[in-house]
XYZ file of C-alpha atoms in Angstrom:
593
model
C -8.652 73.968 -41.052
C -5.052 72.160 -38.680
C -6.895 71.702 -35.924
C -10.121 70.848 -36.885
C -8.113 67.885 -39.100
C -6.347 67.101 -36.199
C -9.971 66.765 -33.827
C -11.227 64.061 -36.106
C -7.675 62.438 -36.713
C -7.573 62.196 -32.848
C -11.172 60.456 -32.763
C -10.417 58.430 -36.164
C -7.318 57.116 -33.691
C -9.477 56.297 -30.690
C -12.080 54.756 -32.687
C -9.955 52.373 -34.368
C -8.057 51.553 -31.089
C -11.051 50.778 -29.547
C -12.392 48.261 -32.772
C -9.167 47.069 -32.267
C -8.840 46.504 -28.269
C -11.958 44.368 -29.456
C -10.847 42.520 -32.429
C -7.824 40.767 -30.366
C -9.804 40.058 -26.640
C -11.720 38.435 -29.978
C -9.093 36.956 -31.023
C -7.558 36.162 -27.894
C -11.172 34.178 -26.663
C -11.222 31.891 -29.635
C -7.551 31.418 -28.588
C -8.010 30.582 -25.401
C -10.995 28.244 -26.729
C -9.504 26.760 -29.327
C -6.866 25.176 -26.669
C -9.704 24.737 -24.407
C -10.890 22.817 -26.708
C -7.942 20.800 -28.110
C -6.984 19.834 -24.205
C -10.326 18.527 -23.771
C -10.355 16.329 -27.080
C -7.606 15.061 -25.944
C -7.901 14.120 -22.398
C -11.813 13.267 -22.622
C -10.553 9.604 -23.867
C -8.381 8.904 -21.459
C -10.831 10.382 -18.555
C -13.960 8.356 -20.349
C -11.465 4.935 -20.102
C -11.169 5.172 -15.913
C -14.274 5.979 -15.976
C -16.523 3.126 -18.453
C -13.543 0.541 -17.374
C -14.070 1.893 -13.152
C -17.981 1.672 -13.115
C -17.810 -2.087 -15.116
C -15.694 -3.189 -12.403
C -18.039 -1.506 -9.441
C -20.760 -3.289 -11.087
C -19.020 -6.564 -11.167
C -18.028 -6.417 -7.724
C -21.661 -5.652 -6.605
C -23.034 -8.406 -7.469
C -20.895 -10.334 -6.454
C -22.443 -9.332 -3.545
C -25.497 -10.067 -4.213
C -24.443 -13.435 -4.622
C -22.731 -13.758 -0.905
C -26.158 -12.034 0.474
C -28.140 -14.874 -0.497
C -25.885 -17.018 -0.046
C -25.872 -15.932 3.415
C -29.263 -15.685 3.929
C -28.580 -19.730 3.639
C -32.268 -19.597 0.955
C -32.979 -22.581 -1.121
C -33.226 -20.413 -4.745
C -29.192 -18.849 -4.914
C -26.125 -21.136 -3.411
C -22.404 -21.295 -2.556
C -22.415 -23.207 -6.175
C -23.627 -19.858 -7.698
C -21.119 -17.722 -6.410
C -17.894 -19.887 -7.759
C -19.769 -20.235 -11.148
C -19.516 -16.616 -11.469
C -16.010 -16.279 -9.800
C -14.622 -18.827 -12.094
C -15.833 -17.186 -15.608
C -14.699 -14.027 -13.731
C -11.357 -15.946 -13.207
C -10.845 -17.663 -16.584
C -11.178 -13.790 -18.613
C -9.189 -12.631 -15.936
C -6.313 -15.480 -17.540
C -7.876 -14.931 -20.970
C -6.519 -10.838 -20.284
C -3.816 -11.591 -18.953
C -2.296 -14.207 -21.951
C -3.050 -11.606 -24.035
C -1.270 -8.632 -22.480
C 1.811 -11.278 -22.859
C 2.059 -11.786 -26.350
C 1.783 -8.472 -27.009
C 4.642 -6.975 -25.542
C 6.362 -10.359 -26.507
C 6.282 -9.622 -30.162
C 7.092 -6.418 -29.845
C 10.540 -6.275 -29.616
C 11.714 -3.755 -30.517
C 9.443 -1.409 -28.026
C 10.753 -0.022 -24.712
C 8.168 -0.110 -22.109
C 8.344 2.154 -18.665
C 9.009 1.202 -15.862
C 7.649 2.384 -12.190
C 10.377 1.600 -10.094
C 7.662 2.795 -6.497
C 5.263 -0.078 -8.042
C 6.467 -2.654 -6.184
C 9.302 -3.479 -4.324
C 11.386 -7.516 -4.717
C 10.301 -8.418 -1.105
C 6.665 -7.735 -2.438
C 6.712 -9.868 -4.815
C 8.706 -12.812 -2.763
C 6.049 -12.328 -0.207
C 3.174 -12.799 -2.570
C 4.850 -15.631 -4.252
C 5.005 -16.980 -0.780
C 1.355 -16.399 0.369
C 0.145 -17.662 -3.384
C 2.075 -21.296 -2.393
C -0.279 -20.921 1.133
C -2.889 -20.899 -1.213
C -1.730 -24.149 -3.691
C -1.774 -26.033 -1.227
C -5.417 -25.253 0.247
C -6.506 -25.428 -3.587
C -4.833 -28.987 -3.245
C -7.018 -29.594 -0.105
C -10.437 -28.476 -1.933
C -9.997 -30.591 -4.227
C -8.858 -34.147 -2.351
C -11.757 -33.112 -0.077
C -13.891 -32.708 -4.064
C -12.364 -36.188 -4.785
C -14.144 -37.847 -1.499
C -17.057 -36.060 -2.211
C -17.288 -36.365 -5.296
C -20.872 -38.868 -5.904
C -23.090 -35.985 -3.993
C -21.506 -33.106 -4.576
C -21.833 -30.004 -7.723
C -19.000 -30.248 -9.505
C -18.256 -27.209 -9.399
C -16.843 -27.208 -5.978
C -14.439 -29.723 -7.933
C -13.016 -27.068 -10.773
C -13.501 -24.073 -8.600
C -10.102 -25.128 -6.967
C -8.261 -26.028 -10.136
C -9.276 -23.626 -12.129
C -8.512 -21.225 -8.754
C -4.546 -22.656 -9.714
C -4.152 -22.027 -12.175
C -4.453 -17.899 -11.771
C -3.003 -17.845 -9.341
C 0.341 -19.083 -11.333
C -0.565 -17.278 -14.301
C -0.857 -13.960 -11.596
C 1.985 -14.523 -9.346
C 4.052 -15.029 -12.740
C 2.698 -11.534 -13.838
C 3.617 -9.770 -10.777
C 6.930 -10.595 -10.801
C 7.188 -9.900 -14.566
C 4.737 -7.100 -15.552
C 3.698 -4.609 -12.391
C 5.714 -2.464 -12.704
C 4.679 -1.579 -16.671
C 3.207 1.286 -17.537
C 1.467 1.106 -20.601
C 0.891 3.391 -23.915
C -0.870 1.653 -26.358
C -3.940 -0.374 -26.501
C -4.913 1.543 -23.479
C -8.643 1.729 -23.311
C -8.320 -1.975 -23.797
C -5.670 -2.143 -20.479
C -8.023 -0.625 -18.519
C -10.657 -2.967 -18.608
C -7.587 -5.677 -18.056
C -6.697 -4.717 -15.227
C -9.913 -3.206 -13.314
C -10.759 -6.388 -14.176
C -8.423 -8.207 -12.438
C -8.675 -5.655 -9.709
C -12.760 -6.442 -8.948
C -11.636 -10.269 -9.498
C -9.030 -10.764 -6.545
C -11.132 -8.229 -4.559
C -14.189 -10.696 -5.243
C -12.312 -14.231 -4.188
C -11.177 -11.483 -0.372
C -14.681 -10.732 -0.079
C -15.556 -15.498 -1.396
C -12.513 -15.535 1.457
C -13.180 -13.421 4.043
C -16.942 -15.059 4.398
C -15.891 -18.299 4.352
C -14.096 -18.047 7.723
C -16.161 -15.354 8.971
C -18.813 -17.945 8.845
C -17.182 -20.707 9.866
C -15.620 -18.049 13.143
C -18.937 -17.620 14.056
C -20.616 -20.821 14.170
C -18.051 -21.822 16.354
C -18.629 -19.717 18.441
C -22.580 -20.635 18.225
C -21.388 -24.234 19.271
C -19.294 -22.884 22.396
C -22.052 -20.180 24.018
C -25.217 -23.015 23.251
C -22.798 -25.474 25.876
C -22.708 -22.469 27.839
C -26.084 -22.728 28.451
C -27.005 -19.764 25.763
C -30.200 -20.271 24.120
C -31.772 -19.727 20.711
C -28.765 -19.796 18.155
C -29.037 -21.123 15.507
C -26.122 -23.402 14.275
C -26.305 -23.701 10.061
C -24.673 -26.910 9.498
C -23.420 -28.371 5.957
C -24.152 -31.961 6.548
C -23.391 -33.831 2.986
C -25.469 -36.621 2.409
C -22.564 -38.888 1.412
C -19.612 -40.322 3.206
C -15.888 -39.548 2.269
C -14.755 -43.038 0.442
C -11.772 -41.779 1.272
C -9.438 -41.147 4.921
C -8.752 -37.361 4.551
C -12.010 -36.356 4.630
C -12.005 -34.029 8.217
C -8.364 -32.848 7.710
C -8.430 -31.686 4.390
C -11.966 -29.542 5.614
C -10.628 -28.402 8.851
C -6.937 -27.334 7.468
C -8.928 -24.502 5.057
C -9.951 -22.278 8.553
C -6.142 -22.440 8.579
C -5.337 -21.589 5.569
C -7.901 -19.094 4.651
C -6.411 -15.990 5.940
C -3.369 -16.715 4.178
C -5.034 -16.825 1.385
C -7.436 -13.985 1.929
C -3.898 -11.374 2.473
C -2.674 -12.204 -0.716
C -5.587 -11.115 -2.855
C -5.632 -8.045 -1.549
C -2.338 -7.262 -2.252
C -2.860 -8.672 -5.128
C -5.438 -6.397 -5.973
C -4.400 -2.930 -4.553
C -0.892 -3.793 -6.207
C -3.153 -4.529 -9.849
C -5.115 -0.949 -8.968
C -1.565 0.696 -8.301
C -0.762 -0.925 -12.499
C -4.029 0.970 -13.071
C -3.828 3.796 -12.325
C -0.518 4.281 -14.295
C -1.768 3.656 -17.320
C -1.205 6.789 -19.873
C 1.214 8.073 -16.960
C 3.926 9.543 -17.852
C 6.753 9.558 -15.837
C 8.859 12.122 -13.770
C 12.988 10.669 -14.599
C 14.365 12.231 -11.361
C 12.043 11.062 -9.113
C 12.117 7.407 -10.844
C 15.490 6.007 -10.141
C 15.690 2.779 -7.520
C 17.665 3.921 -4.142
C 20.586 3.013 -3.133
C 20.692 -0.672 -0.921
C 18.929 -0.818 2.226
C 21.913 -1.224 5.480
C 21.558 -2.995 8.554
C 24.662 -1.689 10.853
C 22.959 -0.645 14.217
C 20.078 -3.412 14.505
C 20.539 -4.650 18.187
C 16.863 -3.354 20.066
C 14.995 -3.860 18.213
C 14.967 -6.789 16.071
C 15.173 -8.604 20.510
C 12.150 -6.042 21.511
C 10.517 -7.989 18.093
C 11.326 -11.413 18.742
C 10.540 -11.111 22.221
C 6.988 -10.022 21.285
C 5.786 -12.432 18.367
C 7.407 -14.838 20.572
C 4.766 -14.266 23.092
C 1.885 -13.758 21.057
C 2.831 -17.670 20.632
C 3.267 -18.817 24.114
C -0.846 -16.460 24.590
C -2.515 -17.987 21.480
C -1.961 -21.537 22.653
C -3.413 -20.429 26.672
C -5.551 -19.429 24.904
C -6.997 -21.493 22.106
C -6.858 -23.774 24.743
C -8.472 -22.293 27.294
C -11.063 -20.674 26.161
C -13.286 -23.374 25.096
C -13.375 -24.884 29.170
C -15.403 -23.212 31.833
C -16.399 -19.809 32.757
C -13.510 -19.007 35.367
C -10.782 -20.615 32.260
C -12.724 -18.637 29.636
C -13.094 -15.230 31.903
C -8.608 -15.322 32.668
C -7.716 -15.922 29.512
C -9.228 -13.246 28.066
C -7.938 -10.938 30.257
C -5.014 -12.181 29.478
C -4.862 -10.994 27.115
C -6.388 -8.256 27.488
C -3.038 -7.431 29.187
C -0.913 -8.535 27.153
C -2.764 -6.113 24.176
C -2.192 -2.986 26.434
C 1.628 -3.639 27.425
C 1.916 -4.419 23.040
C 0.682 -1.215 22.030
C 2.370 0.812 24.971
C 5.226 0.540 23.707
C 4.124 0.613 20.253
C 2.500 4.427 21.156
C 6.518 5.342 22.628
C 8.346 3.258 19.283
C 5.892 6.008 16.822
C 6.645 9.396 19.242
C 10.178 8.018 19.441
C 10.155 8.354 15.732
C 7.860 10.983 14.945
C 9.563 13.682 17.439
C 12.303 12.526 15.675
C 11.679 13.483 12.033
C 10.553 16.620 13.632
C 13.588 17.385 15.387
C 15.097 17.081 12.023
C 14.132 20.058 9.194
C 13.418 17.609 5.235
C 11.297 19.150 2.953
C 8.256 17.108 1.878
C 8.421 14.410 -1.171
C 6.265 16.455 -3.472
C 6.199 14.161 -6.785
C 3.096 12.555 -7.958
C 3.966 8.469 -6.734
C 0.460 6.407 -7.263
C 2.181 4.031 -4.700
C 2.352 5.940 -2.151
C -0.937 7.596 -2.996
C -2.714 4.213 -2.612
C -0.423 3.923 1.014
C -1.559 6.171 2.441
C -5.271 6.051 1.612
C -5.272 2.340 2.826
C -4.017 2.911 5.718
C -6.502 5.776 7.178
C -9.619 3.018 5.505
C -8.291 -0.351 6.956
C -7.711 1.834 10.420
C -11.957 2.654 10.214
C -12.106 -1.156 11.076
C -10.873 -1.522 14.292
C -11.577 1.885 15.798
C -15.119 1.593 14.739
C -14.806 -1.614 17.215
C -12.674 0.580 19.473
C -15.317 2.351 19.763
C -18.447 0.233 20.243
C -16.726 -1.522 23.230
C -15.851 2.325 25.102
C -19.600 2.419 24.803
C -20.369 -0.955 25.724
C -17.989 -0.730 29.425
C -19.734 2.159 29.929
C -22.871 1.076 29.789
C -22.714 -2.525 30.872
C -24.602 -3.723 34.145
C -22.200 -6.842 34.649
C -18.575 -5.825 35.283
C -16.630 -8.854 34.514
C -12.833 -9.445 36.409
C -11.792 -7.791 32.742
C -13.620 -4.897 32.120
C -11.019 -1.952 32.540
C -8.573 -3.750 31.123
C -10.454 -3.255 27.962
C -11.495 0.307 28.236
C -7.958 1.018 28.295
C -7.475 -2.001 25.694
C -9.698 -0.264 23.584
C -7.915 4.001 23.487
C -5.222 2.347 23.353
C -5.852 0.782 20.106
C -6.967 4.077 18.668
C -3.998 5.940 20.239
C -1.964 3.264 18.462
C -2.650 3.621 14.849
C -3.067 6.917 15.217
C 0.603 7.770 15.606
C 1.711 4.725 13.895
C -0.223 6.326 10.516
C 1.300 9.660 10.588
C 4.932 7.575 11.443
C 4.452 5.582 8.659
C 3.012 8.911 6.326
C 6.019 10.675 7.367
C 8.890 8.122 6.417
C 7.178 8.010 2.880
C 6.603 12.050 2.338
C 10.110 12.601 3.680
C 12.174 13.021 0.963
C 15.657 11.077 0.122
C 18.831 11.224 1.838
C 20.777 9.141 0.213
C 22.593 12.836 -1.623
C 24.845 15.186 0.241
C 22.584 17.919 1.893
C 23.929 21.686 1.509
C 25.041 23.010 4.740
C 22.617 26.203 5.087
C 25.493 27.897 7.248
C 28.392 26.881 5.340
C 30.026 30.325 2.932
C 28.953 29.679 -0.618
C 31.781 28.205 -2.558
C 33.306 31.731 -5.155
C 31.753 31.337 -8.877
C 33.908 31.672 -11.262
C 32.936 33.259 -14.895
C 34.652 32.661 -17.389
C 34.939 33.534 -21.714
C 35.826 30.653 -23.064
C 37.081 30.676 -26.777
C 34.064 29.056 -28.116
C 32.248 32.996 -27.261
C 35.558 34.928 -28.062
C 38.186 33.113 -30.170
C 41.899 35.095 -30.156
C 43.153 36.565 -32.942
C 47.063 35.313 -34.008
C 49.557 37.629 -32.951
C 47.817 37.769 -30.257
C 47.588 36.522 -26.717
C 44.550 37.282 -24.348
C 44.139 35.128 -21.133
C 40.470 37.027 -20.426
C 39.198 34.664 -23.379
C 41.304 31.801 -22.241
C 39.388 28.699 -20.625
C 40.523 28.266 -16.641
C 42.703 25.494 -17.129
C 45.165 27.328 -19.946
C 45.288 30.602 -17.461
C 46.702 28.409 -14.591
C 48.916 26.325 -16.060
C 50.138 29.724 -17.268
C 49.976 31.492 -14.508
C 52.165 27.977 -12.314
C 54.981 28.879 -14.865
C 55.214 32.289 -14.689
C 55.009 31.394 -10.497
C 58.440 29.357 -11.916
C 59.827 31.635 -13.484
C 58.667 34.427 -10.825
C 57.780 33.655 -7.966
C 54.755 33.371 -6.565
C 52.124 35.873 -7.417
C 48.690 34.128 -8.229
C 47.045 31.099 -7.104
C 45.253 29.393 -8.710
C 41.427 28.485 -7.855
C 41.296 24.421 -7.167
C 38.568 23.175 -8.738
C 35.220 21.777 -7.127
C 35.982 18.107 -6.907
C 39.149 18.959 -5.533
C 37.453 21.664 -3.066
C 34.708 18.293 -2.008
C 37.181 15.997 -1.427
C 39.239 18.671 0.356
C 36.449 19.373 2.717
C 35.398 15.604 2.898
C 39.031 14.347 3.911
C 38.986 17.260 6.786
C 35.429 17.358 8.685
C 34.813 13.380 9.533
C 31.603 11.887 9.108
C 30.024 11.289 12.983
C 27.816 8.526 12.565
C 24.515 8.831 11.723
C 23.028 7.622 15.708
C 19.225 8.885 14.410
C 18.071 7.199 11.174
C 19.973 3.390 13.533
C 16.701 4.587 16.173
C 14.676 5.269 13.521
C 15.210 1.378 11.979
C 15.461 -0.385 14.791
C 11.594 1.166 15.409
C 11.433 0.197 12.386
C 11.725 -3.416 12.160
C 10.233 -3.124 16.737
C 7.033 -2.212 14.614
C 7.168 -4.225 11.857
C 7.525 -6.992 14.216
C 4.910 -5.723 16.613
C 1.705 -5.837 14.396
C 3.242 -9.527 12.666
C 2.188 -10.686 15.950
C -0.993 -8.600 15.839
C -2.026 -9.782 13.017
C -1.162 -13.618 13.967
C -4.284 -13.469 17.550
C -7.011 -12.387 15.453
C -6.551 -14.846 11.751
C -6.198 -18.440 14.192
C -8.728 -17.762 15.962
C -8.513 -15.199 18.902
C -10.550 -12.758 19.466
C -11.511 -11.820 22.381
C -14.320 -9.676 20.842
C -17.039 -12.349 20.119
C -16.076 -13.918 23.778
C -16.088 -11.247 26.924
C -19.922 -10.180 26.523
C -19.613 -6.810 27.173
C -20.778 -5.822 23.520
C -22.685 -8.347 23.282
C -24.608 -7.131 26.111
C -25.294 -3.734 25.043
C -25.310 -4.006 20.860
C -27.221 -7.539 20.481
C -26.155 -10.653 18.776
C -26.567 -9.695 15.692
C -26.040 -6.087 15.680
C -22.259 -6.914 17.577
C -21.247 -10.229 14.896
C -22.754 -7.418 11.922
C -19.613 -4.810 12.959
C -17.073 -7.327 13.912
C -17.639 -8.788 10.166
C -16.977 -6.426 9.219
C -14.115 -4.927 11.457
C -12.166 -8.025 11.900
C -11.449 -8.561 8.325
C -10.210 -4.369 8.244
C -8.003 -4.925 10.942
C -6.487 -7.656 9.613
C -5.684 -6.266 6.269
C -4.139 -3.695 8.102
C -2.200 -5.011 10.669
C -0.240 -6.911 6.946
C -0.254 -3.721 4.756
C 1.445 -1.681 8.052
C 4.285 -4.342 7.532
C 4.852 -3.922 4.629
C 4.338 -0.153 4.933
C 6.745 -0.269 7.762
C 9.184 -2.645 5.798
C 9.184 0.772 3.370
C 10.882 2.823 5.373
C 13.041 0.805 7.148
C 14.753 0.638 3.637
C 14.092 4.842 2.935
C 15.401 5.848 6.352
């Protein structure tokens, strides 16, 4: 009976264990499902708003691109007035959103808006303000052009520059006072407003790129026609009335010298607004969201000198190229050869500087900074994305040089120049990314070879208070123990040695080991300054008409006129943006070193 009962009890316990395990597993599954459901319900509105606003902005951009493609065909159904009307409506909507955003923030006087200190810097906003001033001058020229031809042009050509000037002023104010905001209220509405501003500026950038490319292509066709090449139709935009003022030609010719600044302004603003869009609803990491100390400029000698030499030579090359490319075939070829030789020298120095910076970084083992930073991530992505344009152009030139039947004097210099462009961007991108993702060296790092300071453990009076009449020095504070020991040393002679405070140890060590001048930082700062000025130089040349890829004839013979001009219309704007974005990133590198 006992054994039977024991067996029954064991059997019951077995079944009870299986039932309890199954119930516990079902409860754990329910808890897991409820947590998953809760996380989905919490993240769903944010992800849904991101997806909806991103699709909205993409479709707005595609509508503008469709209008641009129709205008490029020069058909009678779609004209420039339709595109300008669409962009004007987008700018008005953005103005209304910015006004609403500022009014809502001003009415919330008690609440404090969080700021992302990495979203932008003072000097970037200052540079954008300068570009905005040049854009306002361009709007003034457009208004003057409209006043001279108002009897035979559409009213859209007069309304557009007025709205664009108002949009530029309001947007600069927004950049100075609100671009660092981390939005935590009305998130869905604000996502649509910010992404609308992003793609409005992208359309303004695309419109400027298309107008500037068409102007340069028409000038190129005129030069080819003068040299005897036929079957090239030049698009003439002649008006059927006379100008009422004497400055119309000055206004129309001056516009194209201001287009590069307007183009860079809009693409940079769209990048900054995209960072603001990514920051909506973001929880900031307070440990990494701190301002950096002031940048030191000590030891800057060789970098600025070489950079100024590069800028001066660039201006000379630009003046000689623009004047000689319009001349005879011989002067044209000499101007193109001069450009390639200059480019080879510049790229060799830039590759050497970037490689030296990478070697210095490899010699100093500093861990990477893995904190979440949307601005830094966007900088890295834009560097690689904008490099594609010049890489495509360079490899097309390499293929053309190796397969072309003609052999002009600049054939192999073009080959070397194209390969160096690929290598220089490769090295420079690595140098910038390595610099941006290294941990800050503002705080002194501990030397692993030095022995660790001894740790002093003590039990304070808050944990175990001493009893009256009984003095237990184990429960005294370290300061009190030191005072007692010092008093005993005065009476009985030096028996104990009181441990020093950590601050005293640090100060003593600092006095004993003087800090050596950091030569590595000086070298990196000079490299950064030289690369900044070199990238400005390589931006100036194509921005103001020095584009030998149109003139040398090698690529045009291999790929054909239409295909090669399509490649250039895609690659040249990306290359211009890459150079200016590299300037901004390298200045950030200079500040971080």
